Coordinates of C-alpha atoms in Angstrom, one line a residue:
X1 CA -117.5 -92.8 -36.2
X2 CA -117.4 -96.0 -37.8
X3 CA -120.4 -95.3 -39.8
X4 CA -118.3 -91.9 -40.9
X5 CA -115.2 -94.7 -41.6
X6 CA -117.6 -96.9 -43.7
X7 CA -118.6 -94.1 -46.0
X8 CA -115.2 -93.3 -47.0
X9 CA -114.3 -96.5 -47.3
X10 CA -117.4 -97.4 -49.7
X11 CA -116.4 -94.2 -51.3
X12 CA -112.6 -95.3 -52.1
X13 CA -114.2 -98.5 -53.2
X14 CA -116.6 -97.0 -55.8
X15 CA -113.7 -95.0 -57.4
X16 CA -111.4 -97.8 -57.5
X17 CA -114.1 -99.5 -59.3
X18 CA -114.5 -96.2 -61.5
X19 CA -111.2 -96.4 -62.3
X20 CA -110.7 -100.1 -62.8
X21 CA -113.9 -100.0 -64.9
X22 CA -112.0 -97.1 -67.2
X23 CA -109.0 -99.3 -67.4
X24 CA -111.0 -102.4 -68.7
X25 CA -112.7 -100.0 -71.3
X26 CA -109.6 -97.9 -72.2
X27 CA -107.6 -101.5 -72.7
X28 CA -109.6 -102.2 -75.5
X29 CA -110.5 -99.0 -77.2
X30 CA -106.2 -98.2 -76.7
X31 CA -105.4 -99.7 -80.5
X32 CA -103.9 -98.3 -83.5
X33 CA -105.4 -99.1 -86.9
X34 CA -103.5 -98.3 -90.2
X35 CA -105.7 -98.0 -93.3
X36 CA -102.6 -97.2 -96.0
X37 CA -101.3 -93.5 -94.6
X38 CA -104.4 -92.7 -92.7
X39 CA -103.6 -94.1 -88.6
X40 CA -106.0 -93.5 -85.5
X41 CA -105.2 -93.2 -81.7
X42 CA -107.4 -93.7 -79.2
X43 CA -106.3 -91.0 -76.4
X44 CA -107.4 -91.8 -72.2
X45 CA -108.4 -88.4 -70.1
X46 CA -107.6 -87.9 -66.9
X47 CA -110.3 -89.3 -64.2
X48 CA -112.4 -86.1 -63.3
X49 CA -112.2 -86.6 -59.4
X50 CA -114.5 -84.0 -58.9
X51 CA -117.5 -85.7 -60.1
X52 CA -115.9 -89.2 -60.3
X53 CA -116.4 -89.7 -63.7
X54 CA -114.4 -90.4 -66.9
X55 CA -114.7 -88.0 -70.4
X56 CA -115.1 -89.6 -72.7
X57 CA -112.2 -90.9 -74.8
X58 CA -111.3 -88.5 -78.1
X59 CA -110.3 -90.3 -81.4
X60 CA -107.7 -88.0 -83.2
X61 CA -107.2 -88.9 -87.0
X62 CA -103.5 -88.1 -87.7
X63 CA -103.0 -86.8 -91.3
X64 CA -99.9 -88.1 -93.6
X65 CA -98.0 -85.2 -93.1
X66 CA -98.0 -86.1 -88.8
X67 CA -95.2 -88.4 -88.9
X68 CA -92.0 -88.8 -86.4
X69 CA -89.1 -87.0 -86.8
X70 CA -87.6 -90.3 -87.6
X71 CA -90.2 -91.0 -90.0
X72 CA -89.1 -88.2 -91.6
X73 CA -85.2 -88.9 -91.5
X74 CA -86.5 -92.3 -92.8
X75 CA -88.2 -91.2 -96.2
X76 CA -85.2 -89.9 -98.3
X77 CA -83.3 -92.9 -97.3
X78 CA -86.3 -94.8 -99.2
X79 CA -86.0 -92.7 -102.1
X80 CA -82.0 -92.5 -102.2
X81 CA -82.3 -96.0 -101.9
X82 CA -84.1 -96.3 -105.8
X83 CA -80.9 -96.4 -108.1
X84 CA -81.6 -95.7 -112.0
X85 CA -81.0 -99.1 -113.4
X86 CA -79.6 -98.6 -117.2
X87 CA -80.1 -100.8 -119.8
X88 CA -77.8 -103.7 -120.8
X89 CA -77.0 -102.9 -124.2
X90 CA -76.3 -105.8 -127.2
X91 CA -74.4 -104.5 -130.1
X92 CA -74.7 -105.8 -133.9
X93 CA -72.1 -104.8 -136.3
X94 CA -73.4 -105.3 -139.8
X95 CA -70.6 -106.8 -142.6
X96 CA -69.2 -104.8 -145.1
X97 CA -65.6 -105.4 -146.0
X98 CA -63.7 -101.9 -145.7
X99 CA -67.0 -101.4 -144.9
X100 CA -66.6 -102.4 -141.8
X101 CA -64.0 -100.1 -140.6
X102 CA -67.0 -97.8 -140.0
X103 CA -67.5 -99.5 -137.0
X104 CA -64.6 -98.3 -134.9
X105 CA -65.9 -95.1 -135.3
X106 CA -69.1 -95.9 -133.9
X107 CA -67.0 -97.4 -130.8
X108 CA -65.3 -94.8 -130.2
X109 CA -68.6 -92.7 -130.2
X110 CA -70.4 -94.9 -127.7
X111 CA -67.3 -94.9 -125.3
X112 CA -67.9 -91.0 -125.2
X113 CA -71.5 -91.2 -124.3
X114 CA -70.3 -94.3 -121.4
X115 CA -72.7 -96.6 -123.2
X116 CA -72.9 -99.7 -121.1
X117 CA -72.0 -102.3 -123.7
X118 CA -72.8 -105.8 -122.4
X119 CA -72.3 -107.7 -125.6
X120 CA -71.1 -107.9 -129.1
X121 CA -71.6 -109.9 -132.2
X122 CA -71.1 -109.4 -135.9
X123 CA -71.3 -110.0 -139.3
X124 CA -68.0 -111.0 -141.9
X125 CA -65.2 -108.2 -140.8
X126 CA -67.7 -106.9 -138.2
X127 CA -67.4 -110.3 -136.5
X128 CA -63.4 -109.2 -135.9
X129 CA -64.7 -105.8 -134.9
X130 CA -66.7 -107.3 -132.4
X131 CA -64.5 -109.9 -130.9
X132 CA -61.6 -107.0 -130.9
X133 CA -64.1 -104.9 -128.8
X134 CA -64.3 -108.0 -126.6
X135 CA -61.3 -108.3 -125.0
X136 CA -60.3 -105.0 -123.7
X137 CA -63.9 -102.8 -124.2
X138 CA -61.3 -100.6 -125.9
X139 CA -62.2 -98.6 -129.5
X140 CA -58.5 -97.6 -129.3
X141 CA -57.4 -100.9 -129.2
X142 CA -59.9 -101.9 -132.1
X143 CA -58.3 -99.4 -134.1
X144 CA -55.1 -100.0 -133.5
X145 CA -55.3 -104.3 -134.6
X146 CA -57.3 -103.5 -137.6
X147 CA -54.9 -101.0 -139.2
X148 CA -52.4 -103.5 -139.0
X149 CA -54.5 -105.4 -142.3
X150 CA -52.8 -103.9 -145.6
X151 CA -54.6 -106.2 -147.9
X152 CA -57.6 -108.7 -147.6
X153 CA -55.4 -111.5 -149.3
X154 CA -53.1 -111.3 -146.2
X155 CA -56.4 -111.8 -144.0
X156 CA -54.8 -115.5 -142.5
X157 CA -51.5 -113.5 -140.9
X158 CA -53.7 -110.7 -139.7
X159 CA -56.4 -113.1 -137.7
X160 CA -53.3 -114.9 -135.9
X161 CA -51.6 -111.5 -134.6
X162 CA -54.5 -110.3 -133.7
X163 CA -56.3 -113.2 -132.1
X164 CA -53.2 -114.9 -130.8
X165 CA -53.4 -117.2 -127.7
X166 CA -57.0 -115.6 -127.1
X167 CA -59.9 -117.6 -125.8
X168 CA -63.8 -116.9 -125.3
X169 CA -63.3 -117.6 -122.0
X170 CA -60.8 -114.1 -121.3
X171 CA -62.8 -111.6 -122.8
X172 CA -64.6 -109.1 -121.1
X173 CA -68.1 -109.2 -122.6
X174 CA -69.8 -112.2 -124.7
X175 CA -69.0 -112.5 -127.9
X176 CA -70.6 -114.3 -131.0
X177 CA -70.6 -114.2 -134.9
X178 CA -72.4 -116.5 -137.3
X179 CA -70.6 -118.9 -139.7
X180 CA -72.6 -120.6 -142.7
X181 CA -70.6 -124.1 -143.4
X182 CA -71.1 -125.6 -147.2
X183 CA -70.9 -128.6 -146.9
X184 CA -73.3 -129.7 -143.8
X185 CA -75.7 -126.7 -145.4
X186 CA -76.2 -125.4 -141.4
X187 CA -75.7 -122.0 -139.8
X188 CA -73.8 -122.0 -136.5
X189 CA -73.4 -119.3 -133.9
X190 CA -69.7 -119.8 -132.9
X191 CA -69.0 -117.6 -129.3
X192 CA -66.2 -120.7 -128.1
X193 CA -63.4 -121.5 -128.3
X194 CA -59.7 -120.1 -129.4
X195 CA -60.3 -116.4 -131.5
X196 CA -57.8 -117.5 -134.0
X197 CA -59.1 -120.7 -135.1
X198 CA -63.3 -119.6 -134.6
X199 CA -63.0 -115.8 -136.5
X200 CA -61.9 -117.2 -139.7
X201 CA -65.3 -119.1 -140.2
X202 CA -67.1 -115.8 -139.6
X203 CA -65.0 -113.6 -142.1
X204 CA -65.0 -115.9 -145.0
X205 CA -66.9 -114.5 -148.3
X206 CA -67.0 -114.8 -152.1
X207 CA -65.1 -111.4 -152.9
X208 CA -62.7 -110.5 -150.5
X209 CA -61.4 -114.1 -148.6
X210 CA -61.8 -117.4 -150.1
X211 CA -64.3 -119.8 -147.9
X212 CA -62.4 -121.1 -145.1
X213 CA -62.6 -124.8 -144.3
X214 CA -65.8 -124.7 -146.5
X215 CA -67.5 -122.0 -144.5
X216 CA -67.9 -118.4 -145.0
X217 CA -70.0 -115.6 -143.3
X218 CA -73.4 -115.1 -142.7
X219 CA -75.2 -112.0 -143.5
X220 CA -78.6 -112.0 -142.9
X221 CA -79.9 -114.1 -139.8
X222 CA -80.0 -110.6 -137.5
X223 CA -82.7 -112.0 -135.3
X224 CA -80.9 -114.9 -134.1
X225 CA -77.6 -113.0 -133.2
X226 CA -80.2 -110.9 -131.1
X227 CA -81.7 -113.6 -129.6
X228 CA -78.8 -115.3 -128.9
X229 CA -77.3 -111.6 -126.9
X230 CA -81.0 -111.1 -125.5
X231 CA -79.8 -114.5 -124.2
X232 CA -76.6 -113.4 -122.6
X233 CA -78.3 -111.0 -120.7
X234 CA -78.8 -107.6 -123.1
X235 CA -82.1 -106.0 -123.1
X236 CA -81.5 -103.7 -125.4
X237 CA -80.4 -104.9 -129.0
X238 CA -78.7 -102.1 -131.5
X239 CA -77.4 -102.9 -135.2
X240 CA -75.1 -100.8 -136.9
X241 CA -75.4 -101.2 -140.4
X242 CA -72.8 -99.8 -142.7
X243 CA -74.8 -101.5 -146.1
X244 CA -77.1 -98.5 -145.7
X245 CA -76.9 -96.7 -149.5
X246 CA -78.5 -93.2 -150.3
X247 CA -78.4 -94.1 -153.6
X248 CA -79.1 -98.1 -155.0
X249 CA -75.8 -99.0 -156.8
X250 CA -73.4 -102.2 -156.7
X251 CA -71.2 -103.8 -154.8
X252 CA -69.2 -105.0 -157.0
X253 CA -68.7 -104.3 -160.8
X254 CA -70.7 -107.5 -161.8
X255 CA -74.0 -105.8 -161.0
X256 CA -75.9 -109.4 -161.8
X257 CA -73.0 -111.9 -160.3
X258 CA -74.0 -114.1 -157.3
X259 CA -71.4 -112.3 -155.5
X260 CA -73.5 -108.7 -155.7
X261 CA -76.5 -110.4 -155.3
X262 CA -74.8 -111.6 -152.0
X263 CA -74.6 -108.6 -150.8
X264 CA -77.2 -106.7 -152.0
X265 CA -79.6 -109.6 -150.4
X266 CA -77.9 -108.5 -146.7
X267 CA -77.9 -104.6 -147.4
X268 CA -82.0 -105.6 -148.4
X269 CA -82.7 -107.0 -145.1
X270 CA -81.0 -105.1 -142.9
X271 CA -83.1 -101.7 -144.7
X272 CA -85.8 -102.2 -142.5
X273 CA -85.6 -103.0 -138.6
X274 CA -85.1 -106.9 -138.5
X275 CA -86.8 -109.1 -136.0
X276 CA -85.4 -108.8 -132.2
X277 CA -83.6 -105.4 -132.9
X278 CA -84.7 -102.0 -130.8
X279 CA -82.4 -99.6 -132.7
X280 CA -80.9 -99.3 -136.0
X281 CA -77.9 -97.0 -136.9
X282 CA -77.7 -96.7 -140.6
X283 CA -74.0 -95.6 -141.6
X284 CA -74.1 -94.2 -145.5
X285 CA -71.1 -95.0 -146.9
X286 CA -71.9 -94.5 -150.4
X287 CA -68.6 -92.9 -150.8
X288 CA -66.8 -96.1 -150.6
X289 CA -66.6 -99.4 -152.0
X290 CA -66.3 -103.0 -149.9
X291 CA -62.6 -103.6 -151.2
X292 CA -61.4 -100.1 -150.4
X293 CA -59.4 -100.9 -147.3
X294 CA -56.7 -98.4 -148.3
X295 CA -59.2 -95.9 -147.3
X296 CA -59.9 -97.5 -143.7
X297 CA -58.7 -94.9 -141.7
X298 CA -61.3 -92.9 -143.7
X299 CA -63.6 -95.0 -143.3
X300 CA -63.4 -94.8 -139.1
X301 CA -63.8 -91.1 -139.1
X302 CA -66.6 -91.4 -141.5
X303 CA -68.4 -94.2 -139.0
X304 CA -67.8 -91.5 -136.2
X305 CA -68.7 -88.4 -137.8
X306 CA -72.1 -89.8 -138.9
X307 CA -73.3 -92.0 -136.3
X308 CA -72.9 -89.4 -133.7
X309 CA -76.1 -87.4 -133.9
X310 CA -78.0 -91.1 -133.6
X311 CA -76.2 -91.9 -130.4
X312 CA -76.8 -88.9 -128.6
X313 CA -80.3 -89.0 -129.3
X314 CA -80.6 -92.8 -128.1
X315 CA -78.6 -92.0 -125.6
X316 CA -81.1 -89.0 -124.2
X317 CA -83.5 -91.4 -125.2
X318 CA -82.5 -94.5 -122.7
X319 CA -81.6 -92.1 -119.9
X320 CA -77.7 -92.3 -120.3

């Protein structure tokens, strides 16, 4: 009898050891590796009481596709999660005199197509197209101001309308046009300060204003005003040049005066794509001449009607 007692005793003691043993074993194969995707389990059978023995353990290598179901909820929210980032667009507008009206039709194109416009700068009566465009983001609004100019000789009463009690610091986008002053022989980007008093310096030429304050516009340093809007935060820099000519002729009747030479110097550079600029947008406006402002509203349509086709296929082009 106790002999009888003893073996089952000794037998309960061998497979608790069986099983503690298994435990010991199973502790450290139990683990979960992750090699990118690819994960393994180690799985424990059940003790085999029969024979009291352990199988032995299986490995099952679980493919990407054997994920949770809230792995699976999880995923789209990853890819949701990706928003399309656009790019931050800088905006050129070339000088021109009634030129320049072009430009409001190229505004009112890029409003269309929801181009996100994050800054603006511009050449002579681009410059007021530009800083127009910067307080309100409104072609509408450009329009409106700049068909309130009748003559170029009037230019003084039109800047203080338009620009009156109007800072840098209230606009909606940066703004910056270059200035050129005589009489210290330097160039400076002007984007502060009140719009009445800093526009002027931009505007001033030999043809169609008188220098202002012995400073007058700058026509051909493109890759600093895109430097300077790179700076601001643009990635993208665009110039729309209304200088763009079909057919080579002058600016003014004087073909050999130093003012055609002036212009046909900034028409020259801005033919091919200048330093720090991703897109050009050539307007041909061989039609009309630099002191035909009578013609403006003209002009506008013109600056829609043939930019267009360019705009829709940068716009396809940058995912807009």
């Amino acid at each position: 009898m106790v002999k009888k007692q003893f073996r089952n005793i000794s037998s309960l003691l061998f497979i608790a050891a069986v099983i503690s043993g298994c435990a010991v074993k199973n502790k450290k194969t139990q683990t979960t590796t992750s090699n990118g995707p690819k994960t393994t389990t180690t799985i424990i059978p059940p003790l085999d009481q029969k024979n009291n023995s352990v199988e032995t353990p299986t490995t099952i290598e679980a493919s990407p596709q054997d994920t949770t179901e809230a792995e699976k909820n999880k995923q789209p929210e990853t890819s949701n999660s990706q928003a399309k980032v656009l790019p931050k667009f800088g905006i050129i507008f070339s000088g021109g005199g009634a030129k320049a009206w072009a430009h409001i039709g190229v505004l009112k194109e890029l409003q269309k197509l929801k181009w996100p416009v994050s800054s603006v700068a511009g050449f002579e009566w681009g410059s007021a197209v530009a800083a127009l465009y910067a307080q309100n983001l409104s072609a509408n609004e450009v329009e409106w101001e700049m068909s309130k100019l009748k003559e170029f000789d009037k230019w003084d009463l039109f800047i203080k309308a338009a620009f009156a009690k109007k800072s840098t610091a209230d606009l909606r986008i940066p703004f910056v046009c270059p200035s050129l002053n005589i009489s210290k022989q330097s160039v400076f980007l002007l984007n502060r300060g009140q719009l009445s008093q800093l526009v002027p310096f931009c505007i001033g030429s030999t043809v169609l204003t008188k220098p202002i304050n012995q400073s007058i516009a700058v026509m051909t340093d493109v890759p600093s005003l895109a430097q300077h809007l790179r700076a601001t935060g643009a990635n993208r820099i665009i110039l729309v040049n209304v200088l763009s000519q079909s057919t080579k002729r002058s600016f003014v009747k004087d073909y050999e005066s130093a003012d055609n030479i002036w212009w046909v110097e900034s028409a020259a550079l801005m033919a091919k794509k200048p330093l720090g600029v991703d897109e050009v947008i050539d307007i041909n406006l061989d039609d009309y001449n630099i002191k035909d402002l009578d013609k403006r509203r003209d002009i506008a349509n013109k600056g829609a009607e043939l930019s267009a086709p360019a705009l829709r296929k940068l716009a396809e082009k940058y995912g807009l």
